[in-house]
Structure formats: C-alpha cells, structure tokens
mmCIF file of C-alpha atoms in Angstrom:
data_model
loop_
_atom_site.group_PDB
_atom_site.id
_atom_site.type_symbol
_atom_site.label_atom_id
_atom_site.label_comp_id
_atom_site.label_asym_id
_atom_site.label_seq_id
_atom_site.Cartn_x
_atom_site.Cartn_y
_atom_site.Cartn_z
ATOM 1 C CA MET T 1 0.000 0.000 0.000
ATOM 2 C CA ILE T 2 1.320 3.411 -0.924
ATOM 3 C CA TYR T 3 0.326 4.802 2.494
ATOM 4 C CA SER T 4 1.953 2.058 4.552
ATOM 5 C CA ASN T 5 4.791 4.400 5.536
ATOM 6 C CA LEU T 6 2.295 6.219 7.784
ATOM 7 C CA GLU T 7 2.472 3.273 10.184
ATOM 8 C CA MET T 8 5.637 4.712 11.719
ATOM 9 C CA PHE T 9 3.566 7.613 13.102
ATOM 10 C CA HIS T 10 1.018 5.462 14.921
ATOM 11 C CA ASP T 11 2.737 5.941 18.283
ATOM 12 C CA ILE T 12 2.832 9.740 18.091
ATOM 13 C CA MET T 13 -0.369 10.613 16.211
ATOM 14 C CA SER T 14 -4.024 9.876 16.823
ATOM 15 C CA GLU T 15 -6.042 7.677 14.485
ATOM 16 C CA THR T 16 -8.090 10.722 13.466
ATOM 17 C CA ASP T 17 -4.965 12.610 12.407
ATOM 18 C CA LEU T 18 -3.756 9.637 10.399
ATOM 19 C CA VAL T 19 -7.091 9.303 8.601
ATOM 20 C CA THR T 20 -7.007 13.031 7.797
ATOM 21 C CA ILE T 21 -3.487 12.775 6.369
ATOM 22 C CA GLU T 22 -4.435 9.746 4.266
ATOM 23 C CA SER T 23 -7.469 11.604 2.963
ATOM 24 C CA ILE T 24 -5.337 14.571 1.911
ATOM 25 C CA MET T 25 -2.818 12.274 0.217
ATOM 26 C CA LYS T 26 -5.528 10.426 -1.709
ATOM 27 C CA LYS T 27 -7.143 13.670 -2.889
ATOM 28 C CA THR T 28 -3.730 14.918 -3.982
ATOM 29 C CA TYR T 29 -3.053 11.739 -5.923
ATOM 30 C CA LEU T 30 -6.480 11.839 -7.548
ATOM 31 C CA SER T 31 -5.886 15.448 -8.602
ATOM 32 C CA LYS T 32 -2.496 14.520 -10.036
ATOM 33 C CA LEU T 33 -3.954 11.538 -11.883
ATOM 34 C CA LYS T 34 -6.651 13.730 -13.452
ATOM 35 C CA GLU T 35 -3.905 16.153 -14.488
ATOM 36 C CA ILE T 36 -1.968 13.354 -16.214
ATOM 37 C CA PHE T 37 -5.090 12.261 -18.114
ATOM 38 C CA SER T 38 -6.033 15.793 -19.167
ATOM 39 C CA ASP T 39 -2.474 16.521 -20.347
ATOM 40 C CA SER T 40 -2.808 13.515 -22.648
ATOM 41 C CA ASN T 41 -6.212 14.723 -23.923
ATOM 42 C CA CYS T 42 -7.931 11.798 -22.217
ATOM 43 C CA GLU T 43 -10.786 11.658 -19.747
ATOM 44 C CA LEU T 44 -10.467 9.946 -16.364
ATOM 45 C CA LYS T 45 -13.327 7.435 -16.177
ATOM 46 C CA PHE T 46 -14.037 4.543 -13.844
ATOM 47 C CA TYR T 47 -16.128 1.708 -15.285
ATOM 48 C CA THR T 48 -18.162 -0.859 -13.351
ATOM 49 C CA VAL T 49 -17.295 -4.410 -14.338
ATOM 50 C CA ASN T 50 -18.487 -7.809 -13.192
ATOM 51 C CA ALA T 51 -15.618 -10.199 -12.525
ATOM 52 C CA GLY T 52 -17.851 -13.211 -11.941
ATOM 53 C CA LYS T 53 -18.262 -12.427 -8.248
ATOM 54 C CA SER T 54 -21.255 -11.283 -6.262
ATOM 55 C CA SER T 55 -19.900 -7.752 -5.959
ATOM 56 C CA GLU T 56 -19.072 -5.564 -8.916
ATOM 57 C CA LEU T 57 -15.646 -3.948 -9.267
ATOM 58 C CA LEU T 58 -14.519 -0.599 -10.642
ATOM 59 C CA LYS T 59 -12.039 -0.579 -13.516
ATOM 60 C CA LEU T 60 -9.843 2.212 -14.873
ATOM 61 C CA ASN T 61 -8.748 1.879 -18.490
ATOM 62 C CA ILE T 62 -5.356 3.473 -19.100
ATOM 63 C CA PRO T 63 -5.016 5.011 -22.599
ATOM 64 C CA ALA T 64 -2.107 3.769 -24.715
ATOM 65 C CA SER T 65 -0.420 7.187 -24.766
ATOM 66 C CA ILE T 66 -0.280 7.323 -20.957
ATOM 67 C CA ARG T 67 0.719 3.652 -20.629
ATOM 68 C CA LYS T 68 3.658 4.191 -22.951
ATOM 69 C CA GLU T 69 4.825 7.406 -21.281
ATOM 70 C CA TYR T 70 4.617 6.162 -17.692
ATOM 71 C CA GLY T 71 5.054 2.411 -18.135
ATOM 72 C CA LEU T 72 1.625 1.554 -16.705
ATOM 73 C CA LYS T 73 -0.645 -1.468 -17.103
ATOM 74 C CA GLU T 74 -3.535 -1.502 -19.564
ATOM 75 C CA TYR T 75 -6.163 -1.251 -16.847
ATOM 76 C CA TYR T 76 -6.535 -1.324 -13.042
ATOM 77 C CA ARG T 77 -9.270 -2.951 -10.979
ATOM 78 C CA GLY T 78 -10.404 -2.321 -7.415
ATOM 79 C CA LYS T 79 -13.421 -2.317 -5.123
ATOM 80 C CA ASN T 80 -13.348 1.471 -5.010
ATOM 81 C CA GLU T 81 -11.589 4.457 -6.551
ATOM 82 C CA GLU T 82 -9.126 4.843 -3.681
ATOM 83 C CA ILE T 83 -7.686 1.349 -4.184
ATOM 84 C CA ILE T 84 -7.288 1.951 -7.910
ATOM 85 C CA ILE T 85 -5.587 5.299 -7.306
ATOM 86 C CA GLU T 86 -3.201 3.658 -4.861
ATOM 87 C CA LYS T 87 -2.256 0.977 -7.396
ATOM 88 C CA VAL T 88 -1.705 3.474 -10.201
ATOM 89 C CA PHE T 89 0.484 5.765 -8.131
ATOM 90 C CA TYR T 90 2.412 2.849 -6.696
ATOM 91 C CA ASP T 91 3.332 1.899 -10.265
ATOM 92 C CA LEU T 92 4.024 5.523 -11.181
ATOM 93 C CA SER T 93 6.473 5.961 -8.307
ATOM 94 C CA GLY T 94 8.085 2.627 -9.079
ATOM 95 C CA TYR T 95 8.497 3.596 -12.725
ATOM 96 C CA ASP T 96 10.210 6.860 -11.761
ATOM 97 C CA LYS T 97 12.582 4.989 -9.477
ATOM 98 C CA LYS T 98 13.481 2.477 -12.177
ATOM 99 C CA ASN T 99 14.455 5.256 -14.554
ATOM 100 C CA ILE T 100 16.347 7.546 -12.199
ATOM 101 C CA THR T 101 19.973 8.108 -13.160
ATOM 102 C CA LEU T 102 22.862 8.343 -10.740
ATOM 103 C CA ASN T 103 22.965 12.114 -11.289
ATOM 104 C CA GLY T 104 19.229 12.313 -10.605
ATOM 105 C CA LEU T 105 19.729 10.311 -7.421
ATOM 106 C CA PHE T 106 22.570 12.656 -6.433
ATOM 107 C CA GLU T 107 20.248 15.681 -6.656
ATOM 108 C CA LYS T 108 17.714 13.978 -4.369
ATOM 109 C CA TRP T 109 20.432 12.841 -1.957
ATOM 110 C CA LYS T 110 22.009 16.308 -1.964
ATOM 111 C CA ALA T 111 18.876 17.852 -0.476
ATOM 112 C CA TYR T 112 18.655 15.012 2.033
ATOM 113 C CA ARG T 113 22.342 15.401 2.985
ATOM 114 C CA GLU T 114 21.984 19.145 3.546
ATOM 115 C CA LYS T 115 19.215 18.492 6.065
ATOM 116 C CA GLU T 116 21.545 16.184 7.996
ATOM 117 C CA ILE T 117 23.841 19.129 8.765
ATOM 118 C CA GLU T 118 21.182 20.677 10.981
ATOM 119 C CA ILE T 119 19.436 17.540 12.241
ATOM 120 C CA HIS T 120 22.435 15.326 13.009
ATOM 121 C CA GLY T 121 25.235 17.867 13.424
ATOM 122 C CA ILE T 122 27.283 16.631 10.472
ATOM 123 C CA SER T 123 30.135 18.972 9.556
ATOM 124 C CA PRO T 124 29.232 21.329 6.670
ATOM 125 C CA LYS T 125 32.819 20.977 5.419
ATOM 126 C CA THR T 126 32.422 17.207 5.176
ATOM 127 C CA VAL T 127 29.155 17.573 3.272
ATOM 128 C CA GLU T 128 30.674 20.118 0.903
ATOM 129 C CA LYS T 129 33.604 17.759 0.375
ATOM 130 C CA ASN T 130 31.133 15.015 -0.600
ATOM 131 C CA PHE T 131 29.377 17.276 -3.095
ATOM 132 C CA THR T 132 32.632 18.494 -4.658
ATOM 133 C CA ALA T 133 34.024 14.979 -5.098
ATOM 134 C CA TYR T 134 30.899 13.845 -6.931
ATOM 135 C CA SER T 135 30.351 16.996 -9.007
ATOM 136 C CA LEU T 136 33.920 17.110 -10.322
ATOM 137 C CA ASP T 137 34.677 13.427 -10.900
ATOM 138 C CA VAL T 138 31.376 11.554 -11.316
ATOM 139 C CA TYR T 139 28.697 13.936 -12.604
ATOM 140 C CA PRO T 140 30.291 14.592 -16.039
ATOM 141 C CA THR T 141 30.989 10.878 -16.708
ATOM 142 C CA SER T 142 28.882 8.172 -18.345
ATOM 143 C CA LEU T 143 28.424 6.600 -14.883
ATOM 144 C CA GLY T 144 26.484 9.665 -13.760
ATOM 145 C CA SER T 145 24.045 9.420 -16.661
ATOM 146 C CA LYS T 146 23.495 5.670 -16.212
ATOM 147 C CA LYS T 147 20.321 4.336 -14.557
ATOM 148 C CA VAL T 148 20.999 3.392 -10.937
ATOM 149 C CA ILE T 149 19.383 -0.047 -11.264
ATOM 150 C CA ASP T 150 21.603 -0.816 -14.294
ATOM 151 C CA ILE T 151 24.953 -0.047 -12.614
ATOM 152 C CA LYS T 152 26.936 -3.256 -12.194
ATOM 153 C CA TYR T 153 30.362 -4.316 -10.930
ATOM 154 C CA ARG T 154 31.951 -3.807 -14.356
ATOM 155 C CA ASP T 155 30.568 -0.256 -14.641
ATOM 156 C CA LEU T 156 32.234 0.707 -11.362
ATOM 157 C CA GLU T 157 35.475 -0.991 -12.396
ATOM 158 C CA ASP T 158 35.545 0.895 -15.717
ATOM 159 C CA PHE T 159 34.804 4.168 -13.929
ATOM 160 C CA TYR T 160 37.663 3.777 -11.430
ATOM 161 C CA LEU T 161 40.082 2.728 -14.185
ATOM 162 C CA ILE T 162 39.236 5.905 -16.098
ATOM 163 C CA LEU T 163 39.645 7.859 -12.863
ATOM 164 C CA LYS T 164 43.098 6.322 -12.420
ATOM 165 C CA GLY T 165 44.066 7.448 -15.936
ATOM 166 C CA LYS T 166 43.332 11.055 -14.917
ATOM 167 C CA GLY T 167 46.144 10.941 -12.342
ATOM 168 C CA LYS T 168 43.900 10.899 -9.260
ATOM 169 C CA THR T 169 45.343 9.976 -5.881
ATOM 170 C CA SER T 170 44.214 6.948 -3.893
ATOM 171 C CA SER T 171 42.783 9.255 -1.227
ATOM 172 C CA ARG T 172 40.678 11.013 -3.868
ATOM 173 C CA ALA T 173 39.400 7.667 -5.134
ATOM 174 C CA LYS T 174 38.414 6.719 -1.591
ATOM 175 C CA GLU T 175 36.562 10.024 -1.176
ATOM 176 C CA ILE T 176 34.579 9.251 -4.322
ATOM 177 C CA ARG T 177 33.889 5.698 -3.155
ATOM 178 C CA THR T 178 32.560 7.112 0.131
ATOM 179 C CA VAL T 179 30.142 9.376 -1.759
ATOM 180 C CA LEU T 180 28.994 6.504 -3.988
ATOM 181 C CA ASN T 181 28.460 4.370 -0.877
ATOM 182 C CA TYR T 182 26.264 7.127 0.559
ATOM 183 C CA LEU T 183 24.317 7.399 -2.712
ATOM 184 C CA PHE T 184 23.644 3.674 -2.972
ATOM 185 C CA ASP T 185 22.690 3.537 0.721
ATOM 186 C CA PHE T 186 20.196 6.307 -0.080
ATOM 187 C CA ALA T 187 18.920 4.245 -3.036
ATOM 188 C CA LEU T 188 18.342 1.354 -0.608
ATOM 189 C CA ARG T 189 16.407 3.625 1.719
ATOM 190 C CA GLU T 190 14.292 4.845 -1.211
ATOM 191 C CA GLU T 191 13.666 1.203 -2.262
ATOM 192 C CA ILE T 192 15.287 1.780 -5.639
ATOM 193 C CA LEU T 193 17.847 -0.980 -4.993
ATOM 194 C CA GLU T 194 17.894 -4.122 -2.889
ATOM 195 C CA VAL T 195 21.675 -4.158 -2.371
ATOM 196 C CA ASN T 196 24.380 -1.503 -2.231
ATOM 197 C CA THR T 197 26.264 -2.103 -5.480
ATOM 198 C CA SER T 198 29.048 0.267 -4.482
ATOM 199 C CA ARG T 199 29.813 -1.512 -1.203
ATOM 200 C CA GLN T 200 29.835 -4.834 -3.038
ATOM 201 C CA PHE T 201 32.581 -3.565 -5.359
ATOM 202 C CA LYS T 202 35.909 -4.785 -3.967
ATOM 203 C CA GLY T 203 38.082 -4.003 -6.988
ATOM 204 C CA LEU T 204 39.155 -0.545 -5.836
ATOM 205 C CA ASN T 205 41.926 -1.947 -3.638
ATOM 206 C CA LYS T 206 43.486 -3.616 -6.694
ATOM 207 C CA ILE T 207 43.741 -0.374 -8.688
ATOM 208 C CA ARG T 208 46.979 1.521 -8.054
ATOM 209 C CA PHE T 209 46.285 5.223 -7.996
ATOM 210 C CA VAL T 210 48.859 7.994 -7.630
ATOM 211 C CA CYS T 211 50.273 8.135 -4.106
ATOM 212 C CA ARG T 212 50.089 11.387 -2.225
ATOM 213 C CA LYS T 213 52.433 12.634 0.447
ATOM 214 C CA PRO T 214 51.742 10.652 3.657
ATOM 215 C CA LYS T 215 50.006 12.593 6.405
ATOM 216 C CA ASP T 216 52.157 13.584 9.369
ATOM 217 C CA LEU T 217 52.123 10.925 12.053
ATOM 218 C CA LYS T 218 51.632 11.625 15.718
ATOM 219 C CA THR T 219 54.618 11.198 18.037
ATOM 220 C CA GLU T 220 54.511 9.740 21.542
ATOM 221 C CA LYS T 221 55.389 13.158 22.997
ATOM 222 C CA GLU T 222 52.554 14.868 21.097
ATOM 223 C CA ARG T 223 50.143 12.175 22.180
ATOM 224 C CA GLU T 224 51.048 12.666 25.855
ATOM 225 C CA MET T 225 50.614 16.429 25.559
ATOM 226 C CA LEU T 226 47.179 16.004 24.006
ATOM 227 C CA ILE T 227 45.950 13.489 26.599
ATOM 228 C CA ASN T 228 47.009 15.748 29.475
ATOM 229 C CA TYR T 229 45.282 18.707 27.819
ATOM 230 C CA TYR T 230 42.040 16.763 27.308
ATOM 231 C CA LEU T 231 41.927 15.564 30.909
ATOM 232 C CA GLY T 232 42.530 19.119 32.091
ATOM 233 C CA LEU T 233 39.382 20.287 30.289
ATOM 234 C CA ASP T 234 37.201 18.208 32.644
ATOM 235 C CA THR T 235 34.386 18.080 30.058
ATOM 236 C CA VAL T 236 32.518 15.216 28.391
ATOM 237 C CA TYR T 237 34.260 15.915 25.059
ATOM 238 C CA GLY T 238 37.626 16.240 26.798
ATOM 239 C CA TYR T 239 37.283 12.804 28.391
ATOM 240 C CA ALA T 240 35.996 11.358 25.103
ATOM 241 C CA CYS T 241 39.090 12.631 23.256
ATOM 242 C CA ALA T 242 41.400 11.330 26.010
ATOM 243 C CA LEU T 243 39.784 7.885 25.901
ATOM 244 C CA ASP T 244 39.959 7.908 22.115
ATOM 245 C CA GLU T 245 43.743 8.387 22.375
ATOM 246 C CA CYS T 246 44.007 5.304 24.583
ATOM 247 C CA LEU T 247 41.919 3.006 22.381
ATOM 248 C CA ASN T 248 42.228 1.849 18.769
ATOM 249 C CA ILE T 249 38.531 2.114 17.914
ATOM 250 C CA ARG T 250 36.565 4.241 15.468
ATOM 251 C CA VAL T 251 34.881 7.379 16.765
ATOM 252 C CA SER T 252 31.498 5.878 15.759
ATOM 253 C CA GLU T 253 32.304 2.934 18.058
ATOM 254 C CA LEU T 254 33.458 5.261 20.846
ATOM 255 C CA LYS T 255 30.087 7.035 20.827
ATOM 256 C CA ALA T 256 28.217 3.730 21.199
ATOM 257 C CA LEU T 257 30.152 2.414 24.213
ATOM 258 C CA LYS T 258 28.198 1.219 27.232
ATOM 259 C CA TRP T 259 29.517 0.280 30.669
ATOM 260 C CA SER T 260 28.351 -3.260 29.991
ATOM 261 C CA ASN T 261 30.920 -3.446 27.158
ATOM 262 C CA ILE T 262 33.789 -3.191 29.680
ATOM 263 C CA ASN T 263 35.202 -5.932 31.877
ATOM 264 C CA PHE T 264 37.469 -4.138 34.360
ATOM 265 C CA ASN T 265 38.620 -7.366 36.021
ATOM 266 C CA GLU T 266 39.898 -8.909 32.806
ATOM 267 C CA GLY T 267 40.917 -5.571 31.277
ATOM 268 C CA ILE T 268 39.005 -6.005 28.020
ATOM 269 C CA LEU T 269 36.533 -4.031 25.949
ATOM 270 C CA HIS T 270 33.840 -5.561 23.704
ATOM 271 C CA ILE T 271 33.055 -3.708 20.475
ATOM 272 C CA ARG T 272 29.573 -4.659 19.299
ATOM 273 C CA ASN T 273 27.799 -1.454 18.201
ATOM 274 C CA TYR T 274 28.344 1.889 16.536
ATOM 275 C CA VAL T 275 26.523 5.194 16.027
ATOM 276 C CA ASN T 276 25.975 6.033 12.350
ATOM 277 C CA ASP T 277 25.888 9.453 10.640
ATOM 278 C CA MET T 278 22.187 9.706 11.436
ATOM 279 C CA GLY T 279 22.883 9.505 15.161
ATOM 280 C CA GLU T 280 21.356 6.021 15.348
ATOM 281 C CA TYR T 281 22.650 3.295 17.663
ATOM 282 C CA ARG T 282 23.224 0.268 15.441
ATOM 283 C CA SER T 283 24.687 -3.229 15.593
ATOM 284 C CA MET T 284 27.857 -3.946 13.615
ATOM 285 C CA GLU T 285 26.104 -6.657 11.657
ATOM 286 C CA THR T 286 23.915 -4.052 9.936
ATOM 287 C CA LYS T 287 26.928 -2.828 7.982
ATOM 288 C CA SER T 288 27.277 -5.853 5.710
ATOM 289 C CA LYS T 289 24.930 -8.583 6.958
ATOM 290 C CA LYS T 290 27.717 -10.211 8.955
ATOM 291 C CA GLU T 291 29.570 -9.714 12.222
ATOM 292 C CA GLU T 292 31.834 -7.074 10.732
ATOM 293 C CA GLY T 293 33.914 -5.318 13.344
ATOM 294 C CA PHE T 294 32.746 -7.510 16.262
ATOM 295 C CA ARG T 295 35.849 -7.860 18.415
ATOM 296 C CA THR T 296 37.372 -7.749 21.881
ATOM 297 C CA ILE T 297 40.366 -5.515 22.605
ATOM 298 C CA PRO T 298 42.575 -5.039 25.686
ATOM 299 C CA ILE T 299 42.496 -1.823 27.718
ATOM 300 C CA SER T 300 45.482 -0.382 29.556
ATOM 301 C CA ASP T 301 45.657 0.746 33.189
ATOM 302 C CA ARG T 302 45.648 4.342 31.998
ATOM 303 C CA CYS T 303 42.486 3.685 30.015
ATOM 304 C CA LYS T 304 40.890 2.159 33.136
ATOM 305 C CA ASN T 305 41.733 5.284 35.156
ATOM 306 C CA ILE T 306 40.145 7.528 32.534
ATOM 307 C CA LEU T 307 37.023 5.354 32.520
ATOM 308 C CA ILE T 308 36.810 5.506 36.315
ATOM 309 C CA SER T 309 37.053 9.311 36.153
ATOM 310 C CA ILE T 310 34.247 9.359 33.569
ATOM 311 C CA LYS T 311 32.101 7.077 35.719
ATOM 312 C CA ASN T 312 32.531 9.373 38.694
ATOM 313 C CA LYS T 313 31.367 12.290 36.524
ATOM 314 C CA ASN T 314 28.303 10.267 35.459
ATOM 315 C CA TYR T 315 28.250 11.584 31.900
ATOM 316 C CA GLY T 316 26.408 8.501 30.677
ATOM 317 C CA PHE T 317 22.893 8.812 32.071
ATOM 318 C CA LYS T 318 20.742 6.952 29.543
ATOM 319 C CA ASP T 319 20.705 3.200 28.966
ATOM 320 C CA GLU T 320 24.164 2.880 30.530
ATOM 321 C CA PHE T 321 25.926 4.764 27.716
ATOM 322 C CA ILE T 322 29.353 6.075 28.681
ATOM 323 C CA PHE T 323 29.031 9.242 26.586
ATOM 324 C CA LEU T 324 26.028 11.355 25.770
ATOM 325 C CA GLY T 325 25.883 14.983 24.734
ATOM 326 C CA LYS T 326 23.203 17.576 25.363
ATOM 327 C CA ASN T 327 19.551 16.465 25.486
ATOM 328 C CA ASN T 328 20.572 12.809 25.749
ATOM 329 C CA ASN T 329 22.030 12.842 22.219
ATOM 330 C CA PHE T 330 25.190 11.071 21.151
ATOM 331 C CA LEU T 331 28.416 13.017 20.812
ATOM 332 C CA LEU T 332 29.031 14.815 17.518
ATOM 333 C CA THR T 333 32.098 13.893 15.466
ATOM 334 C CA GLN T 334 32.565 17.489 14.358
ATOM 335 C CA GLU T 335 32.694 18.642 18.011
ATOM 336 C CA ILE T 336 35.266 15.949 18.807
ATOM 337 C CA ASN T 337 37.417 17.175 15.897
ATOM 338 C CA LYS T 338 36.992 20.786 17.033
ATOM 339 C CA ASN T 339 38.312 19.828 20.473
ATOM 340 C CA ILE T 340 41.264 18.057 18.843
ATOM 341 C CA LYS T 341 42.066 21.161 16.787
ATOM 342 C CA ARG T 342 41.903 23.399 19.874
ATOM 343 C CA ALA T 343 44.150 20.985 21.773
ATOM 344 C CA CYS T 344 46.734 20.982 18.968
ATOM 345 C CA ASN T 345 46.777 24.793 18.908
ATOM 346 C CA ALA T 346 47.069 24.986 22.710
ATOM 347 C CA CYS T 347 49.939 22.467 22.737
ATOM 348 C CA GLY T 348 51.788 24.122 19.854
ATOM 349 C CA ILE T 349 51.331 21.120 17.548
ATOM 350 C CA ASN T 350 51.296 22.301 13.960
ATOM 351 C CA LYS T 351 49.604 19.224 12.490
ATOM 352 C CA ASN T 352 46.075 18.740 11.203
ATOM 353 C CA PHE T 353 45.011 15.799 13.379
ATOM 354 C CA SER T 354 41.503 14.311 13.456
ATOM 355 C CA SER T 355 39.773 11.644 15.515
ATOM 356 C CA HIS T 356 40.891 8.976 13.037
ATOM 357 C CA ASP T 357 44.577 9.759 13.646
ATOM 358 C CA THR T 358 44.414 7.927 16.971
ATOM 359 C CA ARG T 359 43.870 4.685 15.000
ATOM 360 C CA ARG T 360 46.648 5.573 12.583
ATOM 361 C CA TYR T 361 49.003 6.104 15.521
ATOM 362 C CA ALA T 362 48.096 2.762 17.123
ATOM 363 C CA ALA T 363 48.314 0.886 13.795
ATOM 364 C CA THR T 364 51.723 2.393 13.043
ATOM 365 C CA GLN T 365 53.079 1.458 16.470
ATOM 366 C CA MET T 366 51.796 -2.123 16.169
ATOM 367 C CA ALA T 367 53.377 -2.466 12.718
ATOM 368 C CA PHE T 368 56.759 -1.205 13.958
ATOM 369 C CA LYS T 369 56.666 -3.737 16.798
ATOM 370 C CA GLY T 370 56.245 -6.609 14.321
ATOM 371 C CA ALA T 371 52.510 -7.390 14.556
ATOM 372 C CA SER T 372 51.122 -9.687 11.858
ATOM 373 C CA ALA T 373 48.482 -8.562 9.365
ATOM 374 C CA ALA T 374 45.958 -11.045 10.804
ATOM 375 C CA SER T 375 46.382 -9.808 14.389
ATOM 376 C CA MET T 376 46.092 -6.166 13.317
ATOM 377 C CA GLN T 377 42.997 -6.906 11.262
ATOM 378 C CA GLN T 378 41.359 -8.530 14.279
ATOM 379 C CA GLN T 379 42.247 -5.732 16.707
ATOM 380 C CA PHE T 380 41.218 -2.870 14.410
ATOM 381 C CA GLY T 381 38.080 -4.487 12.971
ATOM 382 C CA TRP T 382 39.083 -4.154 9.309
ATOM 383 C CA THR T 383 37.120 -6.197 6.766
ATOM 384 C CA ASP T 384 40.301 -7.397 5.034
ATOM 385 C CA SER T 385 44.023 -7.599 5.734
ATOM 386 C CA GLU T 386 45.081 -5.123 3.016
ATOM 387 C CA THR T 387 44.829 -2.111 5.323
ATOM 388 C CA ALA T 388 46.976 -3.886 7.910
ATOM 389 C CA GLN T 389 49.495 -4.820 5.213
ATOM 390 C CA TYR T 390 49.702 -1.150 4.214
ATOM 391 C CA TYR T 391 50.948 -0.189 7.699
ATOM 392 C CA ILE T 392 53.292 -3.177 7.813
ATOM 393 C CA ASN T 393 54.801 -2.223 4.446
ATOM 394 C CA LEU T 394 55.337 1.356 5.636
ATOM 395 C CA ALA T 395 57.019 0.118 8.806
ATOM 396 C CA ASN T 396 59.258 -2.332 6.928
ATOM 397 C CA ALA T 397 60.239 0.324 4.385
ATOM 398 C CA ASP T 398 61.135 2.761 7.165
ATOM 399 C CA ILE T 399 63.192 0.174 9.042
ATOM 400 C CA GLU T 400 64.964 -0.889 5.829
ATOM 401 C CA ALA T 401 65.741 2.702 4.849
ATOM 402 C CA LYS T 402 67.188 3.541 8.283
ATOM 403 C CA GLU T 403 69.313 0.393 8.291
ATOM 404 C CA MET T 404 70.631 1.131 4.806
ATOM 405 C CA LEU T 405 71.429 4.740 5.700
ATOM 406 C CA ARG T 406 73.209 3.547 8.852
ATOM 407 C CA ASN T 407 75.394 1.219 6.766
ATOM 408 C CA VAL T 408 76.159 3.986 4.255
ATOM 409 C CA LEU T 409 77.172 6.430 6.978
ATOM 410 C CA ASN T 410 79.340 3.796 8.664
#
C-alpha cells in the first residue's frame, strides 16, 4: 500500500490525524492523476465491471499514450476508486525509481544530505567535500548518466580505471567511493535498490592510484601532551578525546560504548555497536549482513583510570551509555574534531590531526613492533588484511631505509 509508511507515526499521532493525512494524500493523488489524463487529452473514467463475483468492481482503463509514457498497465481494478488510485500511483512511483539516473539520485540525496547538517550535526565541510568529489569526478561521466538499477560491478570498475588514468590519488578515489556508498545507501532507503552495489565492489583496492604525500604521524610526545590537555578540560568531550587516544577504535564505536561493554577485572573491551551518521545506535552486523567489526580488545591501566574518572562524573545517564551529549544525544564527530584542533593549537602542535589519527598512531606502532596482518585486522576491525598490510609495508620500508642509511654512513 502506498500509504503504509504512515504506520511509523502510529505511536505519536491519533487515528483521526492519520485518517485526515491519508485523505489529503488520496485527494492529492487523484488530482495529479486527473492532471496526467487531461495533459494527454484523455478523460479519467471509472467503469463498473463484473468479474464473476457477487460484488461488482470498478475498472480504470489506461489510454495507450499514458501507458507508454509512464510504463503503466492496460487497466486497473479495485473495489473502489481509492484502491485503484493507490495501485496506479504505486506503479508511477516505481516507474520513476526504475528510470532515475545516478545524477538524478545525487540531486535527491544532496537535499537530504543538507538536512543532515542541521538535524544530526554533520560537519558542513564534510558535506561540501562530498558534493565536490561527486560533481567534479562523477557527474560529467557516463556513470552519472546511467540508470541506478543498471549499474553493475563492471561499470564501477571501468569508472575507477578511467579515474586512475586522470592521475587521481588513492585518497581522492576513496573520497569518491565514500560518496557513492552514501548514494547507494540512499537508493536502498528509497527502495530503488535491494543491495548496495558500491559496497559490493571490492576491486578498488586492486587499482593503483597515484600516491600522495603521507600525512604527518603523531609522536609519543605529542600524544602525551594532548591526553594531558584533554583531561585538564574536565568536560565530556575532553574525556571522550582522552579515551579515544588510549583506544584503537573508530569514533562511531566510541560514541556507542556502554559500561556493559567493559570488563574491568579482565581488562578487556567488547566492540559490538556503533553510532551512524544519522545519530542512530546500530549493531555492527547491519553494515554488511555479517559480524563485521565484532571484536574484543585489551584496555590499559591508563584507560581504566580515565574510565573511572568518567564514571565518577556520570556523563552517561541513559541506557548505561558512557558518553552522551546535550539532550541525551550522542556526541558529535565534528565537536570531537573541534576539540582536537583546539588541543593541537594549545599544545603548539602544527599538524592537522583528526579523531581517526588515533587509530593511525596505534596501527603504526603495532606495525613497527612486528605485529602480523591477521592480528592487526582482528584488533582494528578491518574487513580485510590489506589495510593492515599497508601499515606493515610502511614500517618495513622505514626500518629498511634507516638500516641502509646507517650502513652507508658507517
């Protein structure tokens, strides 16, 4: 039923209000349907037919000109006009979805994404970065003009190969993949697709794009300065940033932590949930229909002390969450990054760190200490071992270069 999405409002609206809304929707659809018929120089008529049953049914004949333009059936039957109107507009909306191009989907998603800035506190810079990446590198291509439902694995592979030929960096390719992931997730939400084609594409890791200059890594001294600064703030965001420095988890996983996830006696932390861009508390398995990211990691004595300090402050006051912001909402990633930027300025650190750099620091240190790709993959919750191998290769190259330089100087 085309009005079934009203069911979500049952808990917050009265039955009378719902009936009124449905009535308005049906009148609107009827008006639109009459407009479609009149534009095609046809008259909207309902005929009474006998389908061999005791009760007669109404039938709407759809003229050939309208059927061809909108991809509709020859006729529609129902017990009353409302049912017929529902069926026609269900097919109309489905037809529009089947024919929407990736660029058309982008325009719809763009409006939706802009609303998220205000509703969910997403950084305007991040959103603008998404728009720029798509507009410059996807919109003008054949991929952008292709129907969303027709985009397959090979189409994405061809697109990224062409992108590689334009001298794009691997980081730029990942930015574009992120935007495409968002778009296909939006297509899922709009019931245009049944699976996210972009997330299913695994060929990007095999394409060698231009390497950019590696981002500055954090040093142990800088990390200590930042942790001390955060703890000195004595705020919920300060403690969140300090804890983030002592763990190797994603900021989305940090937001979702509950006290029940921590076993102080054994010194371990269970990662089972995350908070998505919409501010929704979700299970890891919703990411890819499997237990992606489910893991248990050790926590240090310093991490325990920070957690005890947080518990004494009682920042988590809803469903045992460790961190919650104002009005019982989850912390905002952009506010966490703002606190990191302020801390860097206060400590005289001239580097553009973000919340993700805490994971880069931990991964780099593990690689230098000889951790295997499998162990790193398990501890960091990566879907494959290629990311772990990247850090290991960097560590090995650095060690080899220093050893070679030492031999040359000797």
